[in-house]
Amino acid sequence: MAQISITVNGKVRKADVEPRLLLTHFLREQLNLTGTHLGCDTSQCGACTVLIDGRSAKSCTIFAVQADGAAVTTIEGLAKDGQLHALQTAFWEEHGLQCGYCTPGMILSAVDLLQKNPKPSEQQIREGISGNYCRCTGYQHIVNAVQRAARG
Amino acid sequence: MISTAFEYQRANSLDEAIKKLQETGGRGKLLAGGHSLVPLMKLRMSEPGILIDIARIPGLAGIREKDGKIEIFAATVHHDVASSALLAEKCPVVAETAGEIGDPQVRNRGTLGGSLAHSDPSADYPAVMLAVDAEIHLKGPKGWRIVKASDFFQDLFTVDLAADEIIGGVQFAAVKSAGYAKLHQRASGYAIVGVAAALDVKGGVITSARLGLTGAGSHATRMTNVEKALAGQPLSAKTIEAAAKIAGEGIKHVNADIHASEEYRRAMIPVFTKRALEKAMARS
């Protein structure tokens, strides 16, 4: 077992974990943060995307021990004081989801994108979410939502 | 998917990591970004007994100019290479290639050293390392050793790296007139075929050329026949067209998988060679 301390959504979480425990399972099963979804489990679909020290990452491809000492943000940590994040509001207003399975990962990838590039072109948005799959294929509304959030 | 159980260790210096590797007696693997290793472990295609995490070693990430050469340290993540202002100015093909790897999340975690050590037959970095004629700096129990990229990639997932050695970084002379062109496998982002081309041009004449090919065979290789066809020729669309036509000729083994047949891959080698050369010409 390995001792880890990860700041998840602003709160320090300490745990003894097996080194092979994936970050996604740590979040979902030990912290009950089930907003982080597990999709393909092969580093492709992006449903498991979280922010590690501000950068988007696929939590199915990271052992929890690797995130020891880091700050992790999940979809549950985006809203502040009951106020939705601008991207959450934009996804709501633009109906940027159908089944919703990809949504947490899409939003967190979009957070990373807008941090790096606050005014992305449509093409840059499509590239920015290229590590996230929407199997409802509702990409147009997702792109619209990111554009709305970028407009502010 | 859950990997087999392993012991997790952390190293704080290259020497400590080398010592730990020796102590594992061959059961240990290095872990940096983990974006080649962790997927393999989840599929249980790799079952190391011990993982030594080198991601936190101070000074093992970064990009700098040193003695007229560019140096990229091994634990530098793809995103930082792709967005490097130094590379954009001096050697854009390396940044361009890093930006073509996987997707944004993968680029935020995956490292240069990990990609080179793993030597996936469809990885992007090996092609560009061949084109810029990079030196790969390795450290082992007896100190540093330098291996040319053209000697480093040996076979499928096989490189010139001993079980107790670590990649510290790469060095190469900056070359502006170089480009990378790639046929993406859409789901994973890996190269079905990828070509990196670098041209040395003097007075409108190509004095020498280096072309790295990935995705086609068991490991990335130079396309020396195309290099010879370009050398001494005037830099023009006509030269490129003629040289690209022979790309892939003489390659004995070409991969076939669910993404592309051997015939299709063979057909794509000249196409992407031409595109890489056109990018190189546009930057000359």
Coordinates of C-alpha atoms in Angstrom, one line a residue:
Chain A
M1 CA 0.0 0.0 0.0
A2 CA 1.1 3.6 -0.6
Q3 CA 0.1 6.7 1.3
I4 CA -1.2 9.5 -0.9
S5 CA -2.5 13.0 -0.3
I6 CA -4.3 14.6 -3.2
T7 CA -6.2 17.9 -3.1
V8 CA -9.4 17.1 -4.8
N9 CA -11.7 20.1 -5.5
G10 CA -9.9 22.1 -2.9
K11 CA -10.1 19.5 -0.1
V12 CA -7.1 17.5 1.0
R13 CA -7.9 13.8 0.7
K14 CA -5.5 11.3 2.3
A15 CA -5.7 7.6 1.7
D16 CA -3.8 4.3 1.7
V17 CA -4.1 2.9 -1.8
E18 CA -2.8 0.0 -3.8
P19 CA -0.2 1.4 -6.3
R20 CA -2.2 -0.1 -9.2
L21 CA -5.4 1.8 -8.3
L22 CA -6.2 4.2 -11.1
L23 CA -7.0 7.8 -10.4
T24 CA -10.5 7.3 -11.9
H25 CA -11.3 4.5 -9.5
F26 CA -9.9 6.5 -6.6
L27 CA -12.2 9.4 -7.4
R28 CA -15.3 7.3 -8.2
E29 CA -15.1 4.5 -5.7
Q30 CA -13.2 5.9 -2.7
L31 CA -14.3 9.6 -2.8
N32 CA -17.8 8.9 -4.4
L33 CA -17.1 11.5 -7.0
T34 CA -19.0 9.7 -9.8
G35 CA -19.2 12.7 -12.1
T36 CA -15.9 11.5 -13.6
H37 CA -17.0 8.8 -16.0
L38 CA -15.1 5.8 -17.2
G39 CA -15.8 5.2 -20.9
C40 CA -13.4 3.3 -23.1
D41 CA -10.8 2.7 -20.4
T42 CA -8.1 2.8 -23.1
S43 CA -7.0 6.5 -23.0
Q44 CA -9.1 7.4 -26.1
C45 CA -12.6 8.6 -25.3
G46 CA -11.9 11.3 -22.7
A47 CA -15.0 10.6 -20.5
C48 CA -12.6 10.3 -17.5
T49 CA -10.9 13.7 -18.1
V50 CA -10.1 15.7 -14.9
L51 CA -7.7 18.6 -14.3
I52 CA -4.4 17.7 -12.6
D53 CA -2.6 20.9 -11.5
G54 CA -4.8 22.8 -14.0
R55 CA -4.1 20.6 -17.0
S56 CA -6.6 18.2 -18.6
A57 CA -5.7 14.5 -18.2
K58 CA -7.3 11.1 -18.7
S59 CA -7.7 9.7 -15.2
C60 CA -8.0 6.1 -16.5
T61 CA -4.4 6.3 -17.6
I62 CA -2.9 7.6 -14.3
F63 CA -2.3 5.7 -11.2
A64 CA -3.5 7.5 -8.1
V65 CA 0.0 7.4 -6.7
Q66 CA 1.2 9.5 -9.6
A67 CA -1.2 12.3 -8.5
D68 CA 0.1 12.3 -5.0
G69 CA 0.7 15.9 -3.9
A70 CA -1.2 17.3 -6.9
A71 CA -4.4 19.3 -7.1
V72 CA -7.2 17.5 -9.0
T73 CA -10.4 19.2 -10.2
T74 CA -13.4 17.1 -11.2
I75 CA -16.7 18.2 -12.6
E76 CA -18.0 18.4 -9.0
G77 CA -15.4 21.1 -8.2
L78 CA -16.1 23.5 -11.1
A79 CA -19.1 25.4 -9.6
K80 CA -18.1 28.0 -7.0
D81 CA -20.5 29.0 -4.1
G82 CA -23.5 27.6 -5.9
Q83 CA -22.7 29.4 -9.1
L84 CA -22.1 27.2 -12.1
H85 CA -18.9 27.6 -14.1
A86 CA -19.3 29.6 -17.3
L87 CA -18.8 26.5 -19.3
Q88 CA -21.5 24.6 -17.4
T89 CA -24.0 27.4 -17.9
A90 CA -23.1 27.5 -21.6
F91 CA -23.5 23.7 -22.0
W92 CA -26.9 24.1 -20.4
E93 CA -28.0 27.1 -22.5
E94 CA -26.7 25.7 -25.8
H95 CA -28.0 22.2 -25.0
G96 CA -24.4 20.8 -25.4
L97 CA -25.3 17.3 -24.4
Q98 CA -27.7 14.5 -25.3
C99 CA -27.1 11.5 -23.1
G100 CA -24.6 13.4 -20.9
Y101 CA -22.0 10.6 -20.6
C102 CA -19.2 12.6 -22.2
T103 CA -20.2 15.9 -20.7
P104 CA -18.0 16.1 -17.6
G105 CA -14.9 15.2 -19.7
M106 CA -15.9 17.6 -22.5
I107 CA -16.3 20.5 -20.0
L108 CA -13.0 19.9 -18.3
S109 CA -11.2 19.7 -21.7
A110 CA -12.9 23.0 -22.6
V111 CA -11.7 24.5 -19.3
D112 CA -8.1 23.6 -20.3
L113 CA -8.6 24.9 -23.8
L114 CA -10.0 28.3 -22.7
Q115 CA -7.1 28.7 -20.2
K116 CA -4.6 28.2 -22.9
N117 CA -6.6 30.1 -25.6
P118 CA -9.4 32.3 -24.3
K119 CA -10.7 33.1 -27.8
P120 CA -10.4 30.0 -29.9
S121 CA -11.6 29.6 -33.4
E122 CA -14.2 26.9 -34.2
Q123 CA -11.4 24.8 -35.6
Q124 CA -9.3 25.3 -32.4
I125 CA -12.3 24.3 -30.3
R126 CA -12.7 21.1 -32.4
E127 CA -9.0 20.4 -31.9
G128 CA -9.3 21.2 -28.2
I129 CA -12.0 18.6 -27.7
S130 CA -10.4 16.1 -30.0
G131 CA -9.5 13.8 -27.1
N132 CA -13.2 13.6 -26.1
Y133 CA -15.8 11.5 -27.9
C134 CA -19.5 12.2 -27.9
R135 CA -21.1 9.0 -29.2
C136 CA -24.5 10.7 -29.6
T137 CA -22.3 12.7 -32.1
G138 CA -23.7 16.0 -30.7
Y139 CA -20.6 17.9 -31.5
Q140 CA -22.2 21.0 -33.0
H141 CA -24.0 22.0 -29.8
I142 CA -20.8 21.3 -27.8
V143 CA -18.8 23.6 -30.0
N144 CA -21.6 26.2 -29.8
A145 CA -21.4 25.9 -26.0
V146 CA -17.6 26.4 -25.9
Q147 CA -18.0 29.4 -28.2
R148 CA -20.7 30.9 -25.9
A149 CA -18.5 30.5 -22.8
A150 CA -15.6 32.1 -24.7
R151 CA -17.7 35.1 -25.6
G152 CA -18.4 35.5 -21.9
Chain B
M1 CA -9.0 -2.7 -16.6
I2 CA -6.7 -3.3 -13.7
S3 CA -3.0 -4.0 -14.1
T4 CA -1.2 -6.7 -12.1
A5 CA 0.1 -5.6 -8.7
F6 CA 3.4 -3.8 -8.5
E7 CA 5.6 -2.0 -6.0
Y8 CA 5.8 1.7 -6.5
Q9 CA 9.0 3.6 -5.9
R10 CA 10.1 7.2 -6.5
A11 CA 13.5 8.5 -7.6
N12 CA 14.7 12.0 -6.9
S13 CA 17.8 11.9 -9.2
L14 CA 18.9 10.0 -12.2
D15 CA 21.6 8.2 -10.2
E16 CA 19.0 7.1 -7.6
A17 CA 16.8 5.9 -10.4
I18 CA 19.7 3.9 -12.0
K19 CA 20.5 2.4 -8.6
K20 CA 16.9 1.4 -8.0
L21 CA 16.7 -0.1 -11.5
Q22 CA 19.8 -2.2 -10.8
E23 CA 18.3 -3.4 -7.5
T24 CA 15.1 -4.6 -9.2
G25 CA 17.1 -7.2 -11.1
G26 CA 15.2 -6.7 -14.3
R27 CA 11.8 -6.5 -12.7
G28 CA 11.6 -2.8 -12.7
K29 CA 10.3 -0.3 -15.3
L30 CA 10.6 3.5 -15.3
L31 CA 7.4 5.5 -15.1
A32 CA 7.3 9.2 -16.2
G33 CA 4.0 10.3 -17.9
G34 CA 2.9 6.7 -18.2
H35 CA 1.1 7.2 -21.4
S36 CA 2.8 4.3 -23.2
L37 CA 3.3 2.1 -20.2
V38 CA 0.1 2.4 -18.2
P39 CA -2.2 1.3 -21.2
L40 CA 0.1 -1.7 -21.7
M41 CA -0.1 -2.6 -18.0
K42 CA -3.8 -2.3 -18.0
L43 CA -4.0 -4.8 -20.9
R44 CA -1.5 -7.0 -19.0
M45 CA 0.8 -6.9 -22.0
S46 CA 3.4 -5.5 -19.6
E47 CA 3.7 -6.7 -16.0
P48 CA 6.6 -5.0 -14.2
G49 CA 7.0 -6.0 -10.6
I50 CA 8.3 -2.6 -9.7
L51 CA 7.6 0.9 -11.1
I52 CA 10.2 3.6 -10.4
D53 CA 8.5 7.0 -10.9
I54 CA 11.0 9.5 -12.4
A55 CA 8.5 12.3 -13.2
R56 CA 9.6 14.4 -10.2
I57 CA 13.3 14.3 -10.8
P58 CA 14.4 18.0 -10.7
G59 CA 15.8 19.3 -14.0
L60 CA 14.5 16.3 -16.0
A61 CA 12.0 18.5 -17.9
G62 CA 12.6 21.6 -20.0
I63 CA 13.9 22.9 -23.3
R64 CA 16.9 25.1 -23.8
E65 CA 19.5 26.2 -26.3
K66 CA 23.1 25.0 -25.4
D67 CA 26.2 25.5 -27.5
G68 CA 24.2 26.3 -30.6
K69 CA 22.1 23.1 -30.2
I70 CA 18.6 22.6 -28.9
E71 CA 18.3 20.3 -25.9
I72 CA 15.0 18.8 -24.7
F73 CA 15.1 16.9 -21.4
A74 CA 13.4 13.5 -21.3
A75 CA 10.5 14.2 -18.9
T76 CA 9.3 17.2 -21.0
V77 CA 5.6 16.6 -21.9
H78 CA 4.4 16.9 -25.5
H79 CA 2.3 20.0 -24.8
D80 CA 5.4 21.9 -23.6
V81 CA 7.3 20.9 -26.7
A82 CA 4.4 21.8 -29.0
S83 CA 4.0 25.2 -27.4
S84 CA 7.7 26.1 -27.0
A85 CA 8.5 29.5 -28.4
L86 CA 12.2 28.5 -28.8
L87 CA 11.3 25.6 -31.0
A88 CA 8.7 27.6 -32.9
E89 CA 11.4 30.0 -33.8
K90 CA 14.4 27.7 -34.4
C91 CA 13.2 24.3 -35.2
P92 CA 9.4 24.3 -35.8
V93 CA 9.2 20.7 -37.0
V94 CA 9.8 19.3 -33.5
A95 CA 7.0 21.5 -32.0
E96 CA 4.8 20.6 -35.0
T97 CA 5.3 16.9 -34.4
A98 CA 4.7 17.1 -30.7
G99 CA 1.4 18.9 -31.4
E100 CA 0.3 16.0 -33.7
I101 CA 0.7 13.3 -30.9
G102 CA -2.5 11.9 -29.5
D103 CA -4.8 14.5 -28.2
P104 CA -4.6 17.4 -25.7
Q105 CA -4.9 15.2 -22.6
V106 CA -2.3 12.8 -23.9
R107 CA 0.0 15.7 -24.7
N108 CA -0.4 17.1 -21.2
R109 CA 1.0 13.8 -19.7
G110 CA 3.1 11.9 -22.2
T111 CA 6.9 12.6 -22.3
L112 CA 9.5 12.7 -25.0
G113 CA 11.7 10.2 -23.2
G114 CA 8.9 7.8 -22.6
S115 CA 7.9 7.9 -26.3
L116 CA 11.5 7.3 -27.5
A117 CA 12.2 4.5 -25.0
H118 CA 8.9 2.7 -25.9
S119 CA 9.5 3.1 -29.7
D120 CA 5.9 2.2 -30.7
P121 CA 6.1 1.5 -34.5
S122 CA 3.4 4.2 -35.0
A123 CA 4.8 6.9 -32.7
D124 CA 5.5 10.4 -34.1
Y125 CA 8.6 11.4 -32.2
P126 CA 11.0 8.8 -33.6
A127 CA 10.4 10.1 -37.2
V128 CA 11.3 13.7 -36.3
M129 CA 14.3 12.6 -34.2
L130 CA 15.7 10.9 -37.2
A131 CA 15.0 13.9 -39.4
V132 CA 16.8 16.3 -37.1
D133 CA 19.6 13.8 -36.6
A134 CA 19.2 13.9 -32.8
E135 CA 21.6 12.6 -30.3
I136 CA 20.0 10.7 -27.5
H137 CA 21.8 11.1 -24.2
L138 CA 21.5 8.0 -21.9
K139 CA 22.8 7.6 -18.4
G140 CA 23.7 4.3 -16.9
P141 CA 25.9 3.0 -14.0
K142 CA 29.1 4.0 -15.9
G143 CA 27.9 7.5 -16.8
W144 CA 26.7 9.1 -19.9
R145 CA 26.5 7.6 -23.4
I146 CA 25.3 9.3 -26.6
V147 CA 23.5 7.3 -29.3
K148 CA 22.4 8.7 -32.7
A149 CA 18.7 8.5 -33.4
S150 CA 19.5 6.5 -36.5
D151 CA 21.2 3.8 -34.3
F152 CA 18.7 4.0 -31.4
F153 CA 15.6 2.6 -32.9
Q154 CA 16.4 -1.1 -33.7
D155 CA 13.2 -3.1 -33.9
L156 CA 9.6 -3.4 -32.7
F157 CA 9.5 -1.8 -29.3
T158 CA 13.3 -2.3 -29.2
V159 CA 15.9 0.5 -28.7
D160 CA 19.5 0.7 -27.8
L161 CA 18.9 1.2 -24.1
A162 CA 20.1 -1.2 -21.4
A163 CA 17.9 -2.3 -18.5
D164 CA 19.8 0.0 -16.1
E165 CA 20.0 3.0 -18.4
I166 CA 17.8 6.1 -18.5
I167 CA 17.2 8.7 -21.3
G168 CA 18.2 12.1 -20.0
G169 CA 17.3 14.0 -23.0
V170 CA 18.0 14.7 -26.7
Q171 CA 20.2 17.3 -28.5
F172 CA 20.0 18.4 -32.1
A173 CA 21.1 21.2 -34.3
A174 CA 18.1 23.4 -35.2
V175 CA 16.9 23.1 -38.7
K176 CA 14.1 25.5 -40.0
S177 CA 13.3 23.9 -43.4
A178 CA 11.7 20.8 -42.1
G179 CA 8.2 19.5 -41.8
Y180 CA 6.1 16.6 -40.5
A181 CA 3.1 15.1 -42.4
K182 CA 1.0 12.3 -41.0
L183 CA -2.0 10.1 -41.7
H184 CA -3.8 9.9 -38.4
Q185 CA -5.5 6.9 -37.0
R186 CA -8.6 8.8 -35.9
A187 CA -9.4 7.2 -32.6
S188 CA -5.9 6.9 -31.1
G189 CA -4.1 9.7 -33.0
Y190 CA -1.2 7.3 -33.8
A191 CA 0.4 7.6 -37.3
I192 CA -0.7 5.1 -39.9
V193 CA 2.1 6.6 -41.9
G194 CA 4.2 9.6 -40.7
V195 CA 7.1 11.3 -42.5
A196 CA 9.4 14.0 -41.1
A197 CA 11.6 15.7 -43.6
A198 CA 14.5 18.1 -43.0
L199 CA 16.4 19.9 -45.8
D200 CA 19.7 21.7 -45.7
V201 CA 19.6 24.3 -48.4
K202 CA 22.3 26.6 -49.7
G203 CA 21.8 29.0 -52.6
G204 CA 18.6 27.3 -53.7
V205 CA 20.2 23.9 -53.8
I206 CA 19.5 21.0 -51.4
T207 CA 22.9 20.1 -49.9
S208 CA 21.6 17.3 -47.8
A209 CA 18.3 15.9 -46.7
R210 CA 17.1 13.6 -43.9
L211 CA 13.8 11.8 -43.9
G212 CA 12.3 9.8 -41.0
L213 CA 9.5 7.4 -41.6
T214 CA 7.2 6.0 -38.9
G215 CA 4.0 3.8 -38.9
A216 CA 5.1 1.7 -41.9
G217 CA 7.5 -0.8 -40.4
S218 CA 8.5 -2.4 -37.1
H219 CA 10.3 0.8 -36.1
A220 CA 11.1 4.3 -37.5
T221 CA 13.7 4.4 -40.2
R222 CA 15.5 6.9 -42.4
M223 CA 14.5 6.9 -46.1
T224 CA 18.1 7.1 -47.5
N225 CA 17.0 6.5 -51.1
V226 CA 14.9 9.7 -51.0
E227 CA 17.7 11.6 -49.2
K228 CA 20.1 10.6 -52.0
A229 CA 17.7 11.6 -54.7
L230 CA 17.3 15.1 -53.1
A231 CA 20.9 15.8 -52.4
G232 CA 22.5 18.2 -54.9
Q233 CA 19.2 19.0 -56.6
P234 CA 17.7 22.5 -56.8
L235 CA 14.9 23.0 -54.2
S236 CA 11.8 23.0 -56.3
A237 CA 8.3 21.4 -56.5
K238 CA 9.7 19.3 -59.4
T239 CA 12.6 17.9 -57.3
I240 CA 10.2 17.1 -54.4
E241 CA 7.7 15.4 -56.7
A242 CA 10.4 13.2 -58.3
A243 CA 12.1 12.3 -55.0
A244 CA 8.8 11.5 -53.1
K245 CA 7.8 9.0 -55.8
I246 CA 10.5 6.6 -54.7
A247 CA 9.7 6.8 -51.0
G248 CA 9.0 3.4 -49.5
E249 CA 10.7 1.5 -52.4
G250 CA 12.9 -1.3 -51.1
I251 CA 11.2 -1.5 -47.7
K252 CA 10.7 -5.2 -47.2
H253 CA 8.2 -5.4 -44.3
V254 CA 5.3 -3.0 -44.2
N255 CA 2.7 -3.3 -41.4
A256 CA -0.9 -4.3 -42.0
D257 CA -3.6 -4.1 -39.3
I258 CA -7.3 -3.2 -38.9
H259 CA -6.6 0.4 -39.7
A260 CA -4.7 0.0 -43.0
S261 CA -3.6 -2.8 -45.2
E262 CA 0.0 -3.2 -46.3
E263 CA -0.9 -2.0 -49.9
Y264 CA -2.6 1.1 -48.5
R265 CA 0.3 2.0 -46.3
R266 CA 2.7 1.5 -49.1
A267 CA 0.6 3.8 -51.2
M268 CA 0.6 6.5 -48.5
I269 CA 4.3 6.6 -48.0
P270 CA 5.0 8.7 -51.1
V271 CA 2.0 10.9 -50.5
F272 CA 3.0 11.9 -47.0
T273 CA 6.7 12.1 -48.0
K274 CA 5.7 14.7 -50.6
R275 CA 3.6 16.6 -48.1
A276 CA 6.4 16.7 -45.5
L277 CA 8.9 17.9 -48.2
E278 CA 6.4 20.6 -49.3
K279 CA 6.2 21.8 -45.7
A280 CA 10.0 21.8 -45.4
M281 CA 10.3 23.8 -48.6
A282 CA 7.7 26.3 -47.4
R283 CA 9.9 26.9 -44.3
S284 CA 13.2 27.3 -46.2

